[in-house]
XYZ file of C-alpha atoms in Angstrom:
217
model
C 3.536 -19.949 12.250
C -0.552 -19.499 12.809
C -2.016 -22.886 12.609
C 1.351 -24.865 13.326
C 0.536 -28.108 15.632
C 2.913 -28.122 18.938
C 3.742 -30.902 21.484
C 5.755 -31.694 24.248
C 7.891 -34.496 24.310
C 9.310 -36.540 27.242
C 12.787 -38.373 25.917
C 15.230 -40.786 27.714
C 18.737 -40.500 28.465
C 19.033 -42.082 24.570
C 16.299 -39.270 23.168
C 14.261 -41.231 22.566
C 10.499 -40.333 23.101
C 8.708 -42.281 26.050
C 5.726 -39.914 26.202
C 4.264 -36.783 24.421
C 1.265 -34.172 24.848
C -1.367 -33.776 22.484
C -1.058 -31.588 19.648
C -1.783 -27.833 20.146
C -2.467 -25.286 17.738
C -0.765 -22.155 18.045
C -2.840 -19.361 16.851
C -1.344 -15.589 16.308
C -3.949 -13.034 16.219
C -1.596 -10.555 14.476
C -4.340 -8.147 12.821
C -6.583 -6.988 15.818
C -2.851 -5.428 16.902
C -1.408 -5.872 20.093
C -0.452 -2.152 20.841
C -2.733 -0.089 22.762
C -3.207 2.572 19.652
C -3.959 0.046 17.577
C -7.063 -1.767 19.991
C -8.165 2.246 20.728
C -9.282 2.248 16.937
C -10.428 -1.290 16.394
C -13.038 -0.639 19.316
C -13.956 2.229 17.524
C -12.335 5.287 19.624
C -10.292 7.345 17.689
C -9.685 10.992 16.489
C -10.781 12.376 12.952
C -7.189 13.158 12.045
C -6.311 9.302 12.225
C -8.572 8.927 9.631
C -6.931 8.161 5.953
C -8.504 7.517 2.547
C -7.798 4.191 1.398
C -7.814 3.121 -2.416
C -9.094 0.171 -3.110
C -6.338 -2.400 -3.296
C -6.726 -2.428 0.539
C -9.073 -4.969 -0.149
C -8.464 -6.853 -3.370
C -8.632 -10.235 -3.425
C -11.083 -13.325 -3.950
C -13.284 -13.066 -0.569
C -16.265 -15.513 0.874
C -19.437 -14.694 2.528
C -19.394 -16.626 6.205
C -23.254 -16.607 6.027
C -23.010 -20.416 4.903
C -20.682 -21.194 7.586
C -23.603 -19.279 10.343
C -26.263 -21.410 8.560
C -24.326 -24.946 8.698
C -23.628 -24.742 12.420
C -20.140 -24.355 12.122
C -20.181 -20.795 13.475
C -21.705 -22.281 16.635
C -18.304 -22.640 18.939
C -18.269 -18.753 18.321
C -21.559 -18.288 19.424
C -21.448 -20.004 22.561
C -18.253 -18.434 23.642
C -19.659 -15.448 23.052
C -22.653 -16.396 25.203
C -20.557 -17.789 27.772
C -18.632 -13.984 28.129
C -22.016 -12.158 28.522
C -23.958 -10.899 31.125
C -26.925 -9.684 28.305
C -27.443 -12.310 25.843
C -27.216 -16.352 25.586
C -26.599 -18.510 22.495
C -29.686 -18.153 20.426
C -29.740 -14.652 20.997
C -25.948 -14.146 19.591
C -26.937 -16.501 16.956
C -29.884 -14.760 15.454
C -28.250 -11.120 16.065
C -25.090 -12.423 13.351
C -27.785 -14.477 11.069
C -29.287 -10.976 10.270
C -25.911 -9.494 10.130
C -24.573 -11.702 8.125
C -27.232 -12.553 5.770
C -26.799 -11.933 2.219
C -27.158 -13.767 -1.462
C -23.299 -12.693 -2.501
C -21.513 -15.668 -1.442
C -18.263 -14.847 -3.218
C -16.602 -11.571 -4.751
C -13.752 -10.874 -6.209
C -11.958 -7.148 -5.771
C -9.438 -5.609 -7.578
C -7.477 -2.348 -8.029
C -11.147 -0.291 -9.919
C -13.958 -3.115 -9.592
C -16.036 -5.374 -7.411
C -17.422 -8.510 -9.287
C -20.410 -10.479 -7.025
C -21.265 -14.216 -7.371
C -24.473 -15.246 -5.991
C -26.036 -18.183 -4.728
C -27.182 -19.442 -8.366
C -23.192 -18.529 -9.504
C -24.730 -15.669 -11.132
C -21.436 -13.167 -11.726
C -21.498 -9.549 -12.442
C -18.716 -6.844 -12.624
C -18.477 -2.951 -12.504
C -16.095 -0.620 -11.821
C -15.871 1.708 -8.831
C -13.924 4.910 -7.495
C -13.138 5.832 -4.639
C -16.335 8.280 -2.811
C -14.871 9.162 0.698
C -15.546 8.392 4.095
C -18.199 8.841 6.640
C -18.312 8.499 10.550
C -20.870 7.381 12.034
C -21.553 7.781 15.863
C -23.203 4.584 17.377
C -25.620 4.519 20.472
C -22.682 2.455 22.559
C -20.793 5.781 22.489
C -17.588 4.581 20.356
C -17.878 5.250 16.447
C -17.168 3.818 13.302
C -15.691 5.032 9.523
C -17.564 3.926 6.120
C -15.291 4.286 3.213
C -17.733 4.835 0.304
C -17.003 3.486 -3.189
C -19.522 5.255 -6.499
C -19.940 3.093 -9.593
C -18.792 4.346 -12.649
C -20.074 2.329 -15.549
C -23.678 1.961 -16.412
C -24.024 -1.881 -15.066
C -27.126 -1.492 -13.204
C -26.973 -5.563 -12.004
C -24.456 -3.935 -9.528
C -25.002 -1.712 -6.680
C -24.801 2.092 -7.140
C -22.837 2.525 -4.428
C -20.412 -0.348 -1.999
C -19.307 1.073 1.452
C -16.783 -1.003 3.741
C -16.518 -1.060 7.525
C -13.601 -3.316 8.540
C -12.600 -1.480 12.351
C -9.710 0.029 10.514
C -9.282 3.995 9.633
C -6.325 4.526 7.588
C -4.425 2.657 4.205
C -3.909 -0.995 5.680
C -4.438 -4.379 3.989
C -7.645 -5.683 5.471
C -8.211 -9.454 6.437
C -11.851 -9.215 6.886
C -14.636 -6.326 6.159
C -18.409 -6.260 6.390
C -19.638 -4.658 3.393
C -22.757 -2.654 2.756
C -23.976 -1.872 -0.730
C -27.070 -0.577 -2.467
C -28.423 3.071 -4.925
C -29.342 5.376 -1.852
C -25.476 6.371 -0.537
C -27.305 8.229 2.954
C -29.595 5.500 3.106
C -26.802 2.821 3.528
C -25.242 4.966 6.182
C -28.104 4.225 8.385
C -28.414 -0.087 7.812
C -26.276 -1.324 10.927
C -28.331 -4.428 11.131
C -27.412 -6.228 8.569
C -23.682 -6.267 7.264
C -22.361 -9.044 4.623
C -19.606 -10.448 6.354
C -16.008 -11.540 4.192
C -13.300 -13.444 5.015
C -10.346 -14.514 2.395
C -11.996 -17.796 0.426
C -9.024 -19.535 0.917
C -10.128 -19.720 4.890
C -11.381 -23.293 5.870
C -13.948 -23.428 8.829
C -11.111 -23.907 10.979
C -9.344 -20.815 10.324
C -12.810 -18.900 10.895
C -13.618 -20.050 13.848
C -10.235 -19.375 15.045
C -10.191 -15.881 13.980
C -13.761 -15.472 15.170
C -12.881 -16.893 18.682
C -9.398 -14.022 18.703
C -12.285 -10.873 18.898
């Protein structure tokens, strides 16, 4: 039912239309939750034992960067709602905070059940496998926290990162819809980069559907 086009109709006594609205979209933002547990933990309050591991399959799938989307201007809507709800920064402020978070030369991977395979900008593609590493929480300076669950490479592909660590506001085995991602050799070291974090959304989204999802945070 997300996406569906409604209207209102006015009919006669013979129902037949004489006037109508114009189209709305109905838009269900199912995955941020609705129940008060479930916004406690995607703002990043929570207690350790709500934490769960989480194999990979949680996020398999064929997944697109949305840094192309920031550079093209069709992130922009976001931006200046965003702007338009603060009291601490304005548009070009909100824009260049996400262009650094966002910014990144994988513009496409593709996860499965044990691997991560990364297409770049030049279609370059290269696959290795992973297992599962743990989790991390980190404490951020706003006072809420966050959980990195840490992925080690196991084959001897050095094109791809030693180790891949996702943050997607969720703690426990769910199906994520979108992640930032944070890869690279130095596991500690990746723990402290919270200024720039590869943003993924499924490929199948159009711009409409991300800025529509982007507009529900």
């Amino acid at each position: 039912m997300d996406g569906l086009h409604i209207k209102a109709a006015l009919v006669d006594e013979d129902h037949e239309i004489i006037a109508e609205s114009d189209p709305a979209v109905v838009s269900i933002d199912d995955h941020h939750g609705s129940d008060e547990l479930t916004r406690r933990i995607y703002s990043g309050f929570f207690y350790n034992d709500e934490i769960g591991d989480r194999e990979l399959t949680d996020w398999a799938g064929d997944w697109q960067s949305v840094h192309p989307y920031l550079e093209s201007g069709a992130l922009d809507e976001v931006f200046e709602a965003k702007a338009a709800d603060s009291d601490s920064m304005d548009f070009d402020e909100y824009k260049d905070y996400y262009a650094i978070g966002y910014e990144t030369d994988v513009e496409r991977m593709v996860i499965d059940e044990d691997s991560f395979t990364f297409y770049d900008e030049d279609g370059n593609e290269h696959t290795a496998e992973y297992d599962y590493d743990g989790y991390e929480i980190l404490d951020y300076a706003r006072g809420n926290r966050g959980v990195r669950f840490v992925y080690a490479r196991t084959d001897d592909n050095e094109d791809m990162p030693a180790f891949i660590q996702f943050s997607d506001h969720i703690i426990a085995p769910q199906e994520s819809d979108h992640f930032h991602l944070y890869w690279g050799d130095d596991r500690d070291e990746l723990l402290d980069e919270v200024t720039n974090w590869p943003t993924y959304y499924p490929s199948d989204y159009t711009e409409e559907d991300l800025v529509r999802d982007m507009l529900a945070h």
